[in-house]
Short mmCIF file of C-alpha atoms in Angstrom, two decimals:
data_model
loop_
_atom_site.label_atom_id
_atom_site.label_comp_id
_atom_site.label_asym_id
_atom_site.label_seq_id
_atom_site.Cartn_x
_atom_site.Cartn_y
_atom_site.Cartn_z
CA UNK A 246 -157.72 1.39 42.78
CA UNK A 247 -156.19 3.61 42.56
CA UNK A 248 -153.05 4.22 40.70
CA UNK A 249 -150.15 4.79 43.85
CA UNK A 250 -151.57 1.59 45.39
CA UNK A 251 -150.49 -0.05 42.19
CA UNK A 252 -147.03 1.91 41.34
CA UNK A 253 -146.44 1.73 44.98
CA UNK A 254 -146.75 -2.54 45.02
CA UNK A 255 -145.00 -2.44 41.53
CA UNK A 256 -141.64 -0.30 43.27
CA UNK A 257 -141.37 -3.51 46.77
CA UNK A 258 -140.77 -6.61 43.77
CA UNK A 259 -137.89 -4.23 43.15
CA UNK A 260 -136.22 -3.41 45.09
CA UNK A 261 -135.70 -6.84 47.06
CA UNK A 262 -134.47 -7.93 43.61
CA UNK A 263 -131.50 -4.94 43.69
CA UNK A 264 -131.24 -5.60 47.87
CA UNK A 265 -129.97 -9.48 46.41
CA UNK A 266 -128.22 -8.39 43.36
CA UNK A 267 -125.91 -6.26 45.61
CA UNK A 268 -125.84 -8.89 48.41
CA UNK A 269 -124.69 -11.30 45.55
CA UNK A 270 -121.24 -9.69 44.10
CA UNK A 271 -120.30 -7.05 47.66
CA UNK A 272 -117.81 -10.26 49.41
CA UNK A 273 -115.77 -9.94 46.28
CA UNK A 274 -114.65 -6.47 46.34
CA UNK A 275 -114.58 -6.79 50.46
CA UNK A 276 -112.10 -9.83 50.27
CA UNK A 277 -109.97 -6.36 48.55
CA UNK A 278 -107.07 -4.89 51.70
CA UNK A 279 -107.05 -1.65 51.73
CA UNK A 280 -105.14 0.92 49.68
CA UNK A 281 -103.05 2.96 50.75
CA UNK A 282 -103.74 6.46 49.65
CA UNK A 283 -103.27 7.10 46.64
CA UNK A 284 -100.13 9.20 44.68
CA UNK A 285 -101.38 12.19 43.47
CA UNK A 286 -102.09 12.15 40.06
CA UNK A 287 -98.77 13.84 37.51
CA UNK A 288 -96.16 13.09 40.61
CA UNK A 289 -92.78 10.70 39.56
CA UNK A 290 -93.07 6.87 41.64
CA UNK A 291 -89.81 6.35 43.75
CA UNK A 292 -87.26 2.94 41.71
CA UNK A 293 -87.26 0.81 44.06
CA UNK A 294 -84.12 -0.02 45.09
CA UNK A 295 -81.87 -2.77 43.84
CA UNK A 296 -80.98 -6.13 46.06
CA UNK A 297 -79.86 -9.18 46.15
CA UNK A 298 -80.90 -12.45 47.27
CA UNK A 299 -79.10 -12.63 50.86
CA UNK A 300 -79.73 -9.00 51.17
CA UNK A 301 -81.09 -6.54 53.49
CA UNK A 302 -82.83 -3.79 51.82
CA UNK A 303 -81.78 -0.36 51.82
CA UNK A 304 -77.92 -1.80 52.66
CA UNK A 305 -75.26 -1.38 50.62
CA UNK A 306 -74.82 -3.85 48.35
CA UNK A 307 -71.72 -5.57 49.07
CA UNK A 308 -67.97 -4.32 46.38
CA UNK A 309 -67.10 -7.39 44.50
CA UNK A 310 -64.12 -8.49 44.01
CA UNK A 311 -61.96 -9.46 41.18
CA UNK A 312 -60.46 -13.52 40.77
CA UNK A 313 -56.80 -13.07 41.36
CA UNK A 314 -54.65 -13.86 37.25
CA UNK A 315 -53.04 -17.34 38.65
CA UNK A 316 -48.84 -16.75 39.17
CA UNK A 317 -46.97 -16.85 36.07
CA UNK A 318 -44.79 -19.90 35.77
CA UNK A 319 -41.01 -18.93 34.44
CA UNK A 320 -39.59 -20.44 31.81
CA UNK A 321 -36.10 -21.54 33.54
CA UNK A 322 -35.39 -22.14 36.87
CA UNK A 323 -33.42 -19.18 38.05
CA UNK A 324 -34.52 -16.10 36.31
CA UNK A 325 -31.73 -15.37 32.75
CA UNK A 326 -29.67 -11.44 32.99
CA UNK A 327 -28.94 -9.81 30.37
CA UNK A 328 -24.90 -10.82 30.83
CA UNK A 329 -22.60 -14.15 31.86
CA UNK A 330 -19.95 -13.35 33.52
CA UNK A 331 -17.11 -16.82 33.31
CA UNK A 332 -13.86 -17.44 34.35
CA UNK A 333 -12.32 -20.86 34.61
CA UNK A 334 -9.45 -23.21 35.51
CA UNK A 335 -8.19 -25.92 33.82
CA UNK A 336 -6.31 -28.53 35.01
CA UNK A 337 -4.03 -30.25 32.31
CA UNK A 338 -3.52 -33.68 32.11
CA UNK A 339 -0.41 -35.50 29.48
CA UNK A 340 -2.56 -35.36 26.22
CA UNK A 341 -1.71 -36.15 22.99
CA UNK A 342 1.34 -33.16 21.44
CA UNK A 343 1.25 -31.24 20.23
CA UNK A 344 3.46 -31.88 17.55
CA UNK A 345 4.85 -31.27 14.53
CA UNK A 346 3.58 -33.37 11.69
CA UNK A 347 5.00 -33.78 7.34
CA UNK A 348 2.40 -33.14 5.58
CA UNK A 349 2.00 -34.27 1.85
CA UNK A 350 4.54 -32.54 -0.11
CA UNK A 351 7.14 -33.99 2.99
CA UNK A 352 6.18 -37.16 1.48
CA UNK A 353 6.19 -36.78 -1.86
CA UNK A 354 9.68 -35.78 -1.70
CA UNK A 355 10.52 -38.50 1.15
CA UNK A 356 11.45 -36.38 3.66
CA UNK A 357 11.28 -36.60 7.66
CA UNK A 358 9.93 -33.78 9.02
CA UNK A 359 7.96 -34.63 12.52
CA UNK A 360 9.14 -33.65 15.70
CA UNK A 361 6.58 -35.39 18.40
CA UNK A 362 5.90 -34.23 21.70
CA UNK A 363 6.67 -30.72 21.60
CA UNK A 364 5.32 -29.62 25.28
CA UNK A 365 3.84 -30.53 28.01
CA UNK A 366 0.90 -27.67 28.67
CA UNK A 367 1.37 -25.61 32.48
CA UNK A 368 -0.23 -26.75 34.46
CA UNK A 369 -3.70 -24.33 34.94
CA UNK A 370 -4.62 -23.48 31.62
CA UNK A 371 -6.89 -19.84 31.85
CA UNK A 372 -10.62 -19.97 30.10
CA UNK A 373 -12.62 -16.79 29.29
CA UNK A 374 -16.82 -16.32 28.94
CA UNK A 375 -19.17 -14.20 27.89
CA UNK A 376 -22.87 -14.96 27.44
CA UNK A 377 -25.54 -12.85 26.06
CA UNK A 378 -29.31 -14.18 26.06
CA UNK A 379 -30.69 -13.10 21.83
CA UNK A 380 -34.04 -15.54 21.95
CA UNK A 381 -36.18 -16.85 24.73
CA UNK A 382 -34.77 -20.11 23.68
CA UNK A 383 -30.56 -19.07 22.61
CA UNK A 384 -27.39 -17.92 24.81
CA UNK A 385 -25.28 -16.30 22.10
CA UNK A 386 -21.47 -17.25 24.01
CA UNK A 387 -18.31 -15.99 23.47
CA UNK A 388 -14.89 -18.23 25.30
CA UNK A 389 -11.46 -17.76 24.86
CA UNK A 390 -9.01 -19.74 25.96
CA UNK A 391 -5.02 -19.86 25.62
CA UNK A 392 -2.65 -23.05 25.80
CA UNK A 393 1.10 -22.77 26.58
CA UNK A 394 4.10 -25.27 26.88
CA UNK A 395 7.09 -26.35 26.74
CA UNK A 396 9.85 -29.45 26.33
CA UNK A 397 13.29 -31.12 26.46
CA UNK A 398 14.44 -33.70 24.29
CA UNK A 399 17.35 -35.62 22.63
CA UNK A 400 16.98 -36.70 19.52
CA UNK A 401 16.53 -40.74 18.93
CA UNK A 402 16.51 -39.91 14.01
CA UNK A 403 16.90 -37.86 12.39
CA UNK A 404 13.99 -34.62 11.83
CA UNK A 405 14.11 -31.60 9.50
CA UNK A 406 12.14 -28.53 10.53
CA UNK A 407 10.62 -26.06 8.55
CA UNK A 408 14.11 -24.95 7.12
CA UNK A 409 17.14 -26.64 10.04
CA UNK A 410 17.83 -29.86 9.71
CA UNK A 411 18.68 -32.12 13.11
CA UNK A 412 20.99 -34.80 13.81
CA UNK A 413 20.75 -37.87 15.71
CA UNK A 414 21.52 -36.59 19.23
CA UNK A 415 20.85 -33.56 19.61
CA UNK A 416 19.18 -31.87 22.10
CA UNK A 417 16.05 -29.73 21.59
CA UNK A 418 14.49 -27.14 23.30
CA UNK A 419 9.89 -27.14 21.45
CA UNK A 420 7.51 -24.40 22.88
CA UNK A 421 4.24 -23.79 21.65
CA UNK A 422 1.01 -21.21 22.05
CA UNK A 423 -2.05 -21.69 21.42
CA UNK A 424 -5.18 -19.51 21.04
CA UNK A 425 -8.30 -21.03 21.06
CA UNK A 426 -11.82 -18.66 21.13
CA UNK A 427 -14.73 -19.60 19.48
CA UNK A 428 -18.41 -17.74 19.43
CA UNK A 429 -21.64 -20.10 19.20
CA UNK A 430 -25.42 -19.95 19.73
CA UNK A 431 -26.38 -22.60 21.78
CA UNK A 432 -30.65 -22.75 21.07
CA UNK A 433 -33.04 -24.83 22.73
CA UNK A 434 -34.19 -27.79 19.90
CA UNK A 435 -36.87 -30.20 21.73
CA UNK A 436 -39.00 -30.28 23.48
CA UNK A 437 -39.37 -26.85 22.47
CA UNK A 438 -42.04 -25.93 25.30
CA UNK A 439 -42.70 -23.60 28.20
CA UNK A 440 -41.97 -23.87 31.11
CA UNK A 441 -38.57 -26.19 30.20
CA UNK A 442 -38.75 -29.57 30.68
CA UNK A 443 -36.39 -30.84 33.21
CA UNK A 444 -35.27 -33.02 30.28
CA UNK A 445 -34.31 -30.78 27.53
CA UNK A 446 -32.06 -30.94 24.13
CA UNK A 447 -29.80 -28.10 22.49
CA UNK A 448 -27.96 -27.16 19.53
CA UNK A 449 -24.77 -25.25 18.51
CA UNK A 450 -24.43 -23.27 15.93
CA UNK A 451 -20.51 -22.17 15.85
CA UNK A 452 -17.87 -20.08 14.47
CA UNK A 453 -14.59 -21.78 16.10
CA UNK A 454 -10.53 -20.20 15.68
CA UNK A 455 -7.20 -21.77 16.34
CA UNK A 456 -4.24 -20.86 15.82
CA UNK A 457 -0.71 -22.81 16.49
CA UNK A 458 2.74 -20.90 17.35
CA UNK A 459 6.22 -23.59 17.51
CA UNK A 460 8.81 -22.74 17.92
CA UNK A 461 11.94 -25.40 18.15
CA UNK A 462 15.69 -24.74 18.29
CA UNK A 463 19.24 -27.11 19.35
CA UNK A 464 21.94 -25.76 22.12
CA UNK A 465 23.70 -28.50 19.72
CA UNK A 466 23.08 -26.85 16.66
CA UNK A 467 24.03 -23.74 18.41
CA UNK A 468 27.47 -24.52 19.20
CA UNK A 469 28.44 -26.35 15.95
CA UNK A 470 27.52 -23.78 14.03
CA UNK A 471 29.26 -21.38 16.31
CA UNK A 472 26.13 -18.75 16.24
CA UNK A 473 23.21 -18.77 19.25
CA UNK A 474 19.81 -19.22 17.50
CA UNK A 475 21.72 -20.41 14.19
CA UNK A 476 19.38 -23.18 14.85
CA UNK A 477 16.04 -21.36 15.96
CA UNK A 478 13.01 -22.16 13.77
CA UNK A 479 9.05 -21.14 13.81
CA UNK A 480 5.71 -21.94 12.86
CA UNK A 481 2.20 -20.54 12.62
CA UNK A 482 -0.73 -22.21 11.31
CA UNK A 483 -4.63 -21.92 11.94
CA UNK A 484 -8.13 -23.02 11.00
CA UNK A 485 -11.13 -21.02 11.17
CA UNK A 486 -14.03 -23.23 10.38
CA UNK A 487 -17.72 -23.82 11.69
CA UNK A 488 -18.77 -25.43 14.85
CA UNK A 489 -21.95 -27.91 14.52
CA UNK A 490 -23.36 -29.94 17.80
CA UNK A 491 -26.37 -30.81 20.20
CA UNK A 492 -25.87 -30.75 24.43
CA UNK A 493 -28.10 -32.83 26.45
CA UNK A 494 -29.07 -30.91 29.91
CA UNK A 495 -30.95 -32.38 32.84
CA UNK A 496 -32.37 -30.12 36.14
CA UNK A 497 -31.49 -32.93 38.74
CA UNK A 498 -32.94 -29.96 41.28
CA UNK A 499 -33.69 -26.34 40.86
CA UNK A 500 -30.88 -24.99 40.65
CA UNK A 501 -28.46 -28.09 39.75
CA UNK A 502 -27.94 -29.21 36.38
CA UNK A 503 -25.77 -31.29 34.42
CA UNK A 504 -25.72 -30.54 30.93
CA UNK A 505 -23.32 -33.27 28.07
CA UNK A 506 -22.35 -31.67 24.43
CA UNK A 507 -19.78 -31.61 21.48
CA UNK A 508 -19.33 -29.57 18.70
CA UNK A 509 -16.18 -30.20 16.44
CA UNK A 510 -16.51 -29.92 11.41
CA UNK A 511 -13.88 -30.83 9.56
CA UNK A 512 -13.21 -32.33 6.13
CA UNK A 513 -11.22 -35.35 5.07
CA UNK A 514 -7.25 -35.18 4.97
CA UNK A 515 -7.73 -31.52 5.81
CA UNK A 516 -8.36 -29.58 8.80
CA UNK A 517 -11.15 -30.41 11.64
CA UNK A 518 -11.75 -29.99 15.44
CA UNK A 519 -13.61 -30.76 18.00
CA UNK A 520 -14.02 -30.36 21.54
CA UNK A 521 -16.68 -32.34 24.16
CA UNK A 522 -17.61 -31.17 28.36
CA UNK A 523 -19.48 -32.75 30.80
CA UNK A 524 -20.79 -30.50 33.51
CA UNK A 525 -22.28 -30.28 36.67
CA UNK A 526 -23.35 -26.85 37.41
CA UNK A 527 -25.19 -25.03 40.85
CA UNK A 528 -26.58 -21.65 40.80
CA UNK A 529 -27.04 -19.21 44.09
CA UNK A 530 -28.69 -16.37 43.15
CA UNK A 531 -26.45 -14.39 40.51
CA UNK A 532 -23.47 -17.27 41.13
CA UNK A 533 -23.23 -20.51 39.47
CA UNK A 534 -20.69 -22.77 39.98
CA UNK A 535 -19.16 -25.52 37.40
CA UNK A 536 -17.06 -28.22 37.46
CA UNK A 537 -16.80 -30.86 34.80
CA UNK A 538 -14.12 -32.03 32.36
CA UNK A 539 -13.25 -30.92 29.09
CA UNK A 540 -11.72 -33.00 25.70
CA UNK A 541 -10.40 -30.66 22.96
CA UNK A 542 -8.72 -32.15 19.51
CA UNK A 543 -8.00 -30.49 16.55
CA UNK A 544 -5.28 -30.80 13.39
CA UNK A 545 -4.64 -28.57 11.43
CA UNK A 546 -4.20 -29.32 7.52
CA UNK A 547 -1.86 -31.63 6.23
CA UNK A 548 -1.00 -30.82 2.57
CA UNK A 549 0.85 -28.28 3.68
CA UNK A 550 4.46 -28.71 4.31
CA UNK A 551 3.89 -29.75 8.27
CA UNK A 552 1.06 -29.54 10.15
CA UNK A 553 0.40 -30.08 14.16
CA UNK A 554 -2.36 -31.43 15.42
CA UNK A 555 -3.20 -32.01 19.02
CA UNK A 556 -5.62 -33.50 21.76
CA UNK A 557 -6.20 -32.43 25.63
CA UNK A 558 -7.75 -34.04 28.11
CA UNK A 559 -9.11 -30.97 31.33
CA UNK A 560 -10.63 -30.89 34.45
CA UNK A 561 -12.14 -27.80 34.77
CA UNK A 562 -13.86 -25.99 37.81
CA UNK A 563 -15.27 -22.31 36.89
CA UNK A 564 -17.72 -19.90 38.18
CA UNK A 565 -20.91 -17.60 36.31
CA UNK A 566 -21.35 -14.38 37.37
CA UNK A 567 -25.45 -13.26 36.06
CA UNK A 568 -26.32 -9.87 35.95
#
């Protein structure tokens, strides 16, 4: 046999084995999808656009909206202005006094130096008020009151007033002039929270000044002396004391407030002062309408030759302007 024949016989089985191996491997490559055109080497790939779920590719992203902050609740139902101005009219009911009473020196000398009910106050008593918020919880107020009155009476017993001696049966004319001024801080005490509670309690810290001027004269004594004004006497006294107290407020409605307060101070066997009031107020924008009643009592020092005491009960109406 020739060498060419042997070579052909060896090549045929080898070719058939290679064909079988090719058929076994070719299906795995035939399942690959046709690839698109390849970008040239070295060219940059374009970044894929950012899309959110449910958004069509290529469309502009929806603008994001931030959640609105919650509305701030004010500290008080009605806004507090920079200033408060108030004017009141107090109506005088019958009270006690004012009285001129002999003090400790007169008692030691066993001298009667008293004259009671020296005058009924005029019916309408003016009061003025100004307020200023100085802290988140506190208001500083200034008040001014003026009481005055006069009376005539016939003495049923002799009495000595100041430096003049009046006799039984004398007709005596008397008058008085009282000024009351106070400055005080009205501050939230309990519960100390914001917005304020409908029922709240406040503390009062203040300073009060009361001056009393009284005059006494007798036309019958002047006639006896033959000189007009011979029996005229004038006396003055004053009190300057700190004040401490408390108040309760209850908001019946957002613009309707009920308030009860009281404050005072005193020393045993010396001067004392005290004031209480109850008020119902209605607020409409910058105006506040008030009505209520006030009770004021004071006594100057009994350690003096003569001292004064008085008690006033006065219903009132008033108007405040907040601005």
